[in-house]
mmCIF file of C-alpha atoms in Angstrom:
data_model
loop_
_atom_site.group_PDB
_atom_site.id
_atom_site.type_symbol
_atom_site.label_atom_id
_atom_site.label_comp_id
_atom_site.label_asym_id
_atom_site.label_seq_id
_atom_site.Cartn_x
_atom_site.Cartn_y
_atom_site.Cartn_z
ATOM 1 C CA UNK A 1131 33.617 16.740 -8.385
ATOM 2 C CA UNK A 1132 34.370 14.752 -5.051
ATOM 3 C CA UNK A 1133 32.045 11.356 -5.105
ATOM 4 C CA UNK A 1134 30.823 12.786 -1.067
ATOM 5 C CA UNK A 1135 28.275 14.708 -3.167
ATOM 6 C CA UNK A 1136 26.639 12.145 -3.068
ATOM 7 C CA UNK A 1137 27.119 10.364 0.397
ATOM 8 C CA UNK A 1138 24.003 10.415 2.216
ATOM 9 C CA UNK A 1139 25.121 9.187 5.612
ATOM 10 C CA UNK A 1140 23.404 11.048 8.477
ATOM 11 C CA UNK A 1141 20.251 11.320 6.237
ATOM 12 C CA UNK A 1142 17.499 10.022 7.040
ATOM 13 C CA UNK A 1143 15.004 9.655 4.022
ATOM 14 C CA UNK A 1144 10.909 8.514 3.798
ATOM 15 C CA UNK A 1145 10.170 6.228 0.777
ATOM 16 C CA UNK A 1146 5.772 6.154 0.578
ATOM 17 C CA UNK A 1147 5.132 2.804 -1.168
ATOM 18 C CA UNK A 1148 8.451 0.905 -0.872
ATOM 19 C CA UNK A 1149 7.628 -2.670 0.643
ATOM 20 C CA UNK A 1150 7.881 -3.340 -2.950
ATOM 21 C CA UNK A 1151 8.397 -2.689 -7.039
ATOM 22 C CA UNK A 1152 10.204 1.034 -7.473
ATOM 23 C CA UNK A 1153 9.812 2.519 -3.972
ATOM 24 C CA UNK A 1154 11.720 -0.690 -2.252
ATOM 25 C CA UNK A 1155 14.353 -0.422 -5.028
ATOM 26 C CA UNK A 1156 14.574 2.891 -4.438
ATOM 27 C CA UNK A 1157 14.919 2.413 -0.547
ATOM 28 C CA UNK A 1158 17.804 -0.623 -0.848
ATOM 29 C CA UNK A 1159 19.884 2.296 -2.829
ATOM 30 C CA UNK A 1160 19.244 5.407 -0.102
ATOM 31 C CA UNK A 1161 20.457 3.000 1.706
ATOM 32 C CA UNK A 1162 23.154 2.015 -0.126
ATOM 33 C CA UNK A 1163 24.302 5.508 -0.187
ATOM 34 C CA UNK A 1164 24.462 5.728 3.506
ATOM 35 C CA UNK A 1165 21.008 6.752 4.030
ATOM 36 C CA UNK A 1166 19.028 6.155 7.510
ATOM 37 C CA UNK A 1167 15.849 4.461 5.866
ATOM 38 C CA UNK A 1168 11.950 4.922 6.389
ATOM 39 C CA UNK A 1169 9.812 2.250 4.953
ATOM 40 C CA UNK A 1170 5.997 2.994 4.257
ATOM 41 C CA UNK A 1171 2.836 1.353 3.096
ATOM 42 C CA UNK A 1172 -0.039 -0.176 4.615
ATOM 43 C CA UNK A 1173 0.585 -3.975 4.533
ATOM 44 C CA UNK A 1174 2.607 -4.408 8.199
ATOM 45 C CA UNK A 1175 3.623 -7.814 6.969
ATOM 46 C CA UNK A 1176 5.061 -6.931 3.872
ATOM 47 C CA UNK A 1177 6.974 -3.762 5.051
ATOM 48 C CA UNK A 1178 8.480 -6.302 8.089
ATOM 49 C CA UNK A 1179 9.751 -8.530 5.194
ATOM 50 C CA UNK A 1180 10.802 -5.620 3.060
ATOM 51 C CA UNK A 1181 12.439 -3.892 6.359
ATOM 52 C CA UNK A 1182 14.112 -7.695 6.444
ATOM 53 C CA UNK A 1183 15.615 -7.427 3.215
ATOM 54 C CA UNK A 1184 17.075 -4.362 3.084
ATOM 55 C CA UNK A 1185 17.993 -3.252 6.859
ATOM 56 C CA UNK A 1186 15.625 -0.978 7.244
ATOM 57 C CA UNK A 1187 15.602 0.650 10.891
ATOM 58 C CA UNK A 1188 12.139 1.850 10.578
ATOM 59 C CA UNK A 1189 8.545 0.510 9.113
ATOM 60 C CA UNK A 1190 5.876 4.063 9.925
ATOM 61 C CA UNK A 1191 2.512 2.060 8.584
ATOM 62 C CA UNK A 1192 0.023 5.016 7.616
ATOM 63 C CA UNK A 1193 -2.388 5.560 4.225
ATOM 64 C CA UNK A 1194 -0.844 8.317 1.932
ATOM 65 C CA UNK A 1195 -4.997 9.436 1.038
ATOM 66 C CA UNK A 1196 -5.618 10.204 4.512
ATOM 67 C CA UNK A 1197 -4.512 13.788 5.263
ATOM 68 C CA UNK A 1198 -4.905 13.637 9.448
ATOM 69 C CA UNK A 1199 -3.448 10.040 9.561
ATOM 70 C CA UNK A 1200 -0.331 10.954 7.226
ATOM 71 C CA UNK A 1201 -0.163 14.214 9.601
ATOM 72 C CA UNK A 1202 -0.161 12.575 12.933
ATOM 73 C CA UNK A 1203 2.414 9.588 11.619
ATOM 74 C CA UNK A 1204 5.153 12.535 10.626
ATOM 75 C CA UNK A 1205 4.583 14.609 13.904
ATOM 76 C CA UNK A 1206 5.177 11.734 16.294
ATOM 77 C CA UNK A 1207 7.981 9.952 14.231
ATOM 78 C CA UNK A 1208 9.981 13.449 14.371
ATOM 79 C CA UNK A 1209 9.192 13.929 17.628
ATOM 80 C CA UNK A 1210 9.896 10.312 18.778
ATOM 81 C CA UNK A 1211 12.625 9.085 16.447
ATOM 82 C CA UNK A 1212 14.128 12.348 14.572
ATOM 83 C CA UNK A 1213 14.288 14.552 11.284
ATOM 84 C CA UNK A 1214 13.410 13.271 8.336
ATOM 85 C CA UNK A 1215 15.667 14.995 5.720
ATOM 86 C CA UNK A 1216 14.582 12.832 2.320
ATOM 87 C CA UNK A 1217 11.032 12.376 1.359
ATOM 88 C CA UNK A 1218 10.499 10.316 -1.553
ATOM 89 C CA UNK A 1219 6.440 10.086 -3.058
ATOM 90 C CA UNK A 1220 6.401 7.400 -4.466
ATOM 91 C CA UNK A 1221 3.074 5.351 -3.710
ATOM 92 C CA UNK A 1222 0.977 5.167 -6.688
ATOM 93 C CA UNK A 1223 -1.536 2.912 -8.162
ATOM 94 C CA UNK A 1224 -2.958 2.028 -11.997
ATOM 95 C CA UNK A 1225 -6.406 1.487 -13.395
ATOM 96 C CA UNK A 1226 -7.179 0.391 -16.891
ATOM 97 C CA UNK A 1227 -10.183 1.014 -18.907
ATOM 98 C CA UNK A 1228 -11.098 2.552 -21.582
ATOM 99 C CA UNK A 1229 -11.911 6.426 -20.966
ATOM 100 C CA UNK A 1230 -15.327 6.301 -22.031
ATOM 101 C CA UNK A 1231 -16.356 3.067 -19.611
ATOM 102 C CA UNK A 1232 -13.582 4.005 -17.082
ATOM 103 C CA UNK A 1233 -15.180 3.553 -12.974
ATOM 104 C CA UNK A 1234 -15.892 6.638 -11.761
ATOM 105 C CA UNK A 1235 -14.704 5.182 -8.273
ATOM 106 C CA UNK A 1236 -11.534 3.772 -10.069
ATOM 107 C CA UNK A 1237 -11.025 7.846 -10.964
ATOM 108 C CA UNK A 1238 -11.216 8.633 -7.706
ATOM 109 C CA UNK A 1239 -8.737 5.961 -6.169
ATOM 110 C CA UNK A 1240 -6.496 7.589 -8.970
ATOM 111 C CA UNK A 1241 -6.764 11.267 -7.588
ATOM 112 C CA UNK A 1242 -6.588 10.218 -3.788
ATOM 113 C CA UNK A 1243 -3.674 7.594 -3.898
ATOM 114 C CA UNK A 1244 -1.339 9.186 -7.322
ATOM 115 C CA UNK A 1245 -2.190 12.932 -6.262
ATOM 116 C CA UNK A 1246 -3.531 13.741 -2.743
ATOM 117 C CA UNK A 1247 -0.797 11.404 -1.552
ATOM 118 C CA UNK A 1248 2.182 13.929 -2.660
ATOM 119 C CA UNK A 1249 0.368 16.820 -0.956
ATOM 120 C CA UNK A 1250 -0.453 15.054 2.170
ATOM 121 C CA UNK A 1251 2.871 13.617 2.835
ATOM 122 C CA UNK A 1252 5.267 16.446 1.333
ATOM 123 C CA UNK A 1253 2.872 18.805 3.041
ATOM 124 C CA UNK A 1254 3.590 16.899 6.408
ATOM 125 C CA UNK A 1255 7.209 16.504 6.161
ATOM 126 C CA UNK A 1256 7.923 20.286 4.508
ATOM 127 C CA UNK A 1257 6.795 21.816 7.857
ATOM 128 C CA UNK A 1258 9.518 20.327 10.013
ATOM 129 C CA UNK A 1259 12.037 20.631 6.719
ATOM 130 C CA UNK A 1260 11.217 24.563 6.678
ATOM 131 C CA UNK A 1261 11.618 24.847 10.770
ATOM 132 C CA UNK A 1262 14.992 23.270 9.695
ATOM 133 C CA UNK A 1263 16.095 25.822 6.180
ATOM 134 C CA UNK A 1264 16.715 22.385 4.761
ATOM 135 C CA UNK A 1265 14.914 19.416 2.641
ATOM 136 C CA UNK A 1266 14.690 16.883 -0.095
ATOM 137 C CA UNK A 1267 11.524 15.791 -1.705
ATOM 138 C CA UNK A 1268 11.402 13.643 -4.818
ATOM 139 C CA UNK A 1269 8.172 13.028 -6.583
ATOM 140 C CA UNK A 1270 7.750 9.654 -8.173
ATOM 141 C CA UNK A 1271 6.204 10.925 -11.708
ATOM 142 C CA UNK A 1272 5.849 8.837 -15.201
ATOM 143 C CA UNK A 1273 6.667 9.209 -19.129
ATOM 144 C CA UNK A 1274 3.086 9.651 -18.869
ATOM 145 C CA UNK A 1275 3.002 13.181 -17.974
ATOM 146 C CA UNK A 1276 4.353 13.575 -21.139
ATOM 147 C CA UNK A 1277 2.547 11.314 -23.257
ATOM 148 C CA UNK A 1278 -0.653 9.610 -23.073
ATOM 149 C CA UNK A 1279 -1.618 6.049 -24.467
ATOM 150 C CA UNK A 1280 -5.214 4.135 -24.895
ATOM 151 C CA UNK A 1281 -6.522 3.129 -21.599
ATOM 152 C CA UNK A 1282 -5.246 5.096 -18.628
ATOM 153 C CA UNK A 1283 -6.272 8.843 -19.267
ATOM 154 C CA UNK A 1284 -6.838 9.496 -15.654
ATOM 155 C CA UNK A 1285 -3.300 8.152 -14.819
ATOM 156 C CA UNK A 1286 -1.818 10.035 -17.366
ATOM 157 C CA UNK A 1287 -3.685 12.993 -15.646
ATOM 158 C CA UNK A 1288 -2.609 12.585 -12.531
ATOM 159 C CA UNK A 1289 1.023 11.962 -13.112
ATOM 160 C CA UNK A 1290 1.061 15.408 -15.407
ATOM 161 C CA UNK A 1291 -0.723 16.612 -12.109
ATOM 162 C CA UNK A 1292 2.368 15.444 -10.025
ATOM 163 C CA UNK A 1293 4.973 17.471 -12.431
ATOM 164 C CA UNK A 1294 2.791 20.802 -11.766
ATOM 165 C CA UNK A 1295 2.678 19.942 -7.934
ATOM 166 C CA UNK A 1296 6.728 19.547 -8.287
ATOM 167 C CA UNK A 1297 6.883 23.084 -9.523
ATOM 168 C CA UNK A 1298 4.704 24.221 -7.242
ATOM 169 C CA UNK A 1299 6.118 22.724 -4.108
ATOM 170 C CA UNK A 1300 10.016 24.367 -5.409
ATOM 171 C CA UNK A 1301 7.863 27.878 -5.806
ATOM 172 C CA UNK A 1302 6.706 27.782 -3.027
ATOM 173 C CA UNK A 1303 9.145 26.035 -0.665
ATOM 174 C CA UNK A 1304 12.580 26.853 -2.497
ATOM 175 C CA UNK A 1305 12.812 30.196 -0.511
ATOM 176 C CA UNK A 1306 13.312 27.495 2.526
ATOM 177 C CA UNK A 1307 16.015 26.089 1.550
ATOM 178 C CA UNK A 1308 14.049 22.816 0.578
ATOM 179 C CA UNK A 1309 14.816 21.262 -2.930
ATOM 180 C CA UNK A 1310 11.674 19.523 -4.514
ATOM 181 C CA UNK A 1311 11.971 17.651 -7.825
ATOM 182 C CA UNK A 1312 10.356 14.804 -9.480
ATOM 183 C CA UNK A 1313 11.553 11.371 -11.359
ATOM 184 C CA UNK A 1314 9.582 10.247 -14.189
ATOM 185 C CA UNK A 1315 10.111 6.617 -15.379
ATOM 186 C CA UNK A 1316 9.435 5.053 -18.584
ATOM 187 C CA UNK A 1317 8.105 1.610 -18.483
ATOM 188 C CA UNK A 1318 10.447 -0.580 -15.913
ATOM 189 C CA UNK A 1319 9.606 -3.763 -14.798
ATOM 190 C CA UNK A 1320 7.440 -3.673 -11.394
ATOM 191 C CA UNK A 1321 4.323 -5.657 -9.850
ATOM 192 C CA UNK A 1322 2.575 -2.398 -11.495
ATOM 193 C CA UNK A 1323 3.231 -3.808 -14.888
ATOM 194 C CA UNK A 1324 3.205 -6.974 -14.777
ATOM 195 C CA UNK A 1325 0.524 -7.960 -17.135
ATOM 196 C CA UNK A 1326 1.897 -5.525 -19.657
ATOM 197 C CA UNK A 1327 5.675 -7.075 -19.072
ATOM 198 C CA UNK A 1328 3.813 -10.417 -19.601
ATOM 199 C CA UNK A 1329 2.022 -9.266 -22.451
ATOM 200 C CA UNK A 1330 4.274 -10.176 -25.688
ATOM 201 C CA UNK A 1331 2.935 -8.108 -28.228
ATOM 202 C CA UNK A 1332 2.858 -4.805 -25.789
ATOM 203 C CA UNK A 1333 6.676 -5.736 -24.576
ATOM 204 C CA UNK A 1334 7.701 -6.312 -28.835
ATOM 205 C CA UNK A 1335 5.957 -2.657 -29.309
ATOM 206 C CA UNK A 1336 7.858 -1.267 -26.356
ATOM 207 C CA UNK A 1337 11.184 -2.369 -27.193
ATOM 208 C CA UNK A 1338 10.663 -1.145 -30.579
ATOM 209 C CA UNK A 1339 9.171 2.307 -29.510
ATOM 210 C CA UNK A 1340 11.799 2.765 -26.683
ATOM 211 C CA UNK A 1341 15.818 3.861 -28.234
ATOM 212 C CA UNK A 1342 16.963 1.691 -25.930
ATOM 213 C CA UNK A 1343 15.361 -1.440 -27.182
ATOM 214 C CA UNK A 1344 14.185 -2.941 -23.426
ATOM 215 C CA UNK A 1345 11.852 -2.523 -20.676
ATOM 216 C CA UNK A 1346 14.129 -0.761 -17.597
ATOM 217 C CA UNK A 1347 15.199 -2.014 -14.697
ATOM 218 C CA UNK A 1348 14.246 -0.971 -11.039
ATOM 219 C CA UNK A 1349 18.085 -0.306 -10.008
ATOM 220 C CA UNK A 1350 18.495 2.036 -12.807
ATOM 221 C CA UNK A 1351 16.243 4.321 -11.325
ATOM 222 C CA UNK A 1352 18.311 4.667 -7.759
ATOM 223 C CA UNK A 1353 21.233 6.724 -9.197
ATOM 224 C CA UNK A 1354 18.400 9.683 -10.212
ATOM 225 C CA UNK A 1355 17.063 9.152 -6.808
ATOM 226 C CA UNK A 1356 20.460 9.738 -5.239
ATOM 227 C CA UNK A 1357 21.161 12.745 -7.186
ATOM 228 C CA UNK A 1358 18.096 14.243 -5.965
ATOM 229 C CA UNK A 1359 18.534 13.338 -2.831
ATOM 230 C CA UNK A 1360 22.058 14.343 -2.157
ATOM 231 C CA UNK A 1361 24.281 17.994 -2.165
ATOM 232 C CA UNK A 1362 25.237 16.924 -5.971
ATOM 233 C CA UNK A 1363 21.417 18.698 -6.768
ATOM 234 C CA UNK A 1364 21.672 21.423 -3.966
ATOM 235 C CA UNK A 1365 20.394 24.206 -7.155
ATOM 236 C CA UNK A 1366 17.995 22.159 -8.699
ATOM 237 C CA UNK A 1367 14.673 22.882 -7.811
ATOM 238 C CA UNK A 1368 11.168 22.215 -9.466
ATOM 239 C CA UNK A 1369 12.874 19.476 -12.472
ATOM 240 C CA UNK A 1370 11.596 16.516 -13.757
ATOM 241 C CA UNK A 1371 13.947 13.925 -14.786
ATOM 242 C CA UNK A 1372 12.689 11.706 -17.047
ATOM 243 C CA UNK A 1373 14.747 8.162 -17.096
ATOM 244 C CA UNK A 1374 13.366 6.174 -19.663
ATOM 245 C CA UNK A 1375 15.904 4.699 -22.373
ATOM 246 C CA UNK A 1376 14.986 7.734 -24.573
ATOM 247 C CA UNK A 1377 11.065 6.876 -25.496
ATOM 248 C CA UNK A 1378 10.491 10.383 -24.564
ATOM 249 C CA UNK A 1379 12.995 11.899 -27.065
ATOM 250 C CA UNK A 1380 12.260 9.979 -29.879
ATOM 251 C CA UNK A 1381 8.881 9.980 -32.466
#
């Protein structure tokens, strides 16, 4: 199998979320691969300092939960700058509490920013990718749409709520020649985490519950993202792919 499988020069890919943790990871390694990069989030400072770091050529500042915003961002970057041919979901947020005390606000930041997001931005982008017959979207996911543990039920729900989406989007979209699949990661890592990274007694339970033994690592999530992004996954359509040293496999 040649290695230009996976060469992504000439693409240009959308990372929601990536002036830091998993999305900018993710970004540095489209990159890598030869990809034309699209930095997102909210915080103009820190996507100028994340653009910095990695080379970016271009920061599009717009919120994920608003559906008109996210709308009228795509539109005029494809008609100003060009195709985007890579769309990678991946803002998110957390929320602990225990279900029966959890905010009902909280729930709702969960639905708009880990749900509504992937249907307002792959929505956006799909509708120049099916004027094209061609497309990439990769939905940022979690272990937890497989499992569930004290604390975050409405996370859990609305990363099982990404997988369905996933399927649904590849249904609905596959016919198009667009290729929609979803990465879920175990625990890595990430700003996301950190109290639970700094936690000993969760990180000793984790390393003991996870095959591998460790917490991941950001840059072991990029070669999943390249897969998905590239002609190496040009019949895979509606798949999760879970990357998570095995915690998933194993009682």
């Amino acid at each position: 199998m040649s290695i230009q499988l996976f060469d992504l020069t000439g693409k240009r890919a959308l990372v929601t979320g990536s002036s830091q943790g998993i999305g900018l990871a993710l970004a540095r390694g489209l990159a890598a691969a030869g990809a034309d990069v699209v930095l997102n989030g909210r915080d103009e400072t820190k996507l100028a300092a994340a653009a910095g770091e990695i080379g970016a050529s271009h920061r599009l500042a717009f919120d994920v939960t608003d559906h008109a915003a996210v709308r009228d961002a795509i539109d005029a970057f494809e008609a100003k700058v060009g195709a985007i041919d890579i769309l990678v979901n991946n803002a998110g947020m957390q929320h602990r509490a225990p279900l029966e005390d959890f905010p009902a606000d909280a729930f709702e930041r969960l639905l708009k920013t880990n749900i509504a997001s992937v249907f307002n931005v792959g929505q956006a982008v799909a509708r120049h990718m099916i004027a094209r017959g061609t497309g990439k979207i990769i939905n940022i996911a979690s272990v937890q749409a497989a499992l569930a543990r004290p604390g975050i039920a409405p996370y859990t729900a609305t990363k099982g709520a990404v997988g369905n989406l996933t399927k649904g989007m590849a249904t609905d979209w596959a016919r198009y020649g667009l290729q929609c699949n979803a990465i879920a990661p175990g625990y890595f890592e990430t700003p996301l985490n950190a109290a639970l990274v700094a936690d000993e007694t969760f990180s000793a339970w984790l390393e003991k519950r996870t095959p591998a033994g460790r917490w991941g690592k950001v840059e072991e999530l990029v070669g999943a993202c390249i897969f998905l992004a590239s002609n190496a996954s040009s019949f895979v359509n509606g798949h999760t792919l879970y990357v998570d040293g095995g915690i998933t496999a194993s009682l």
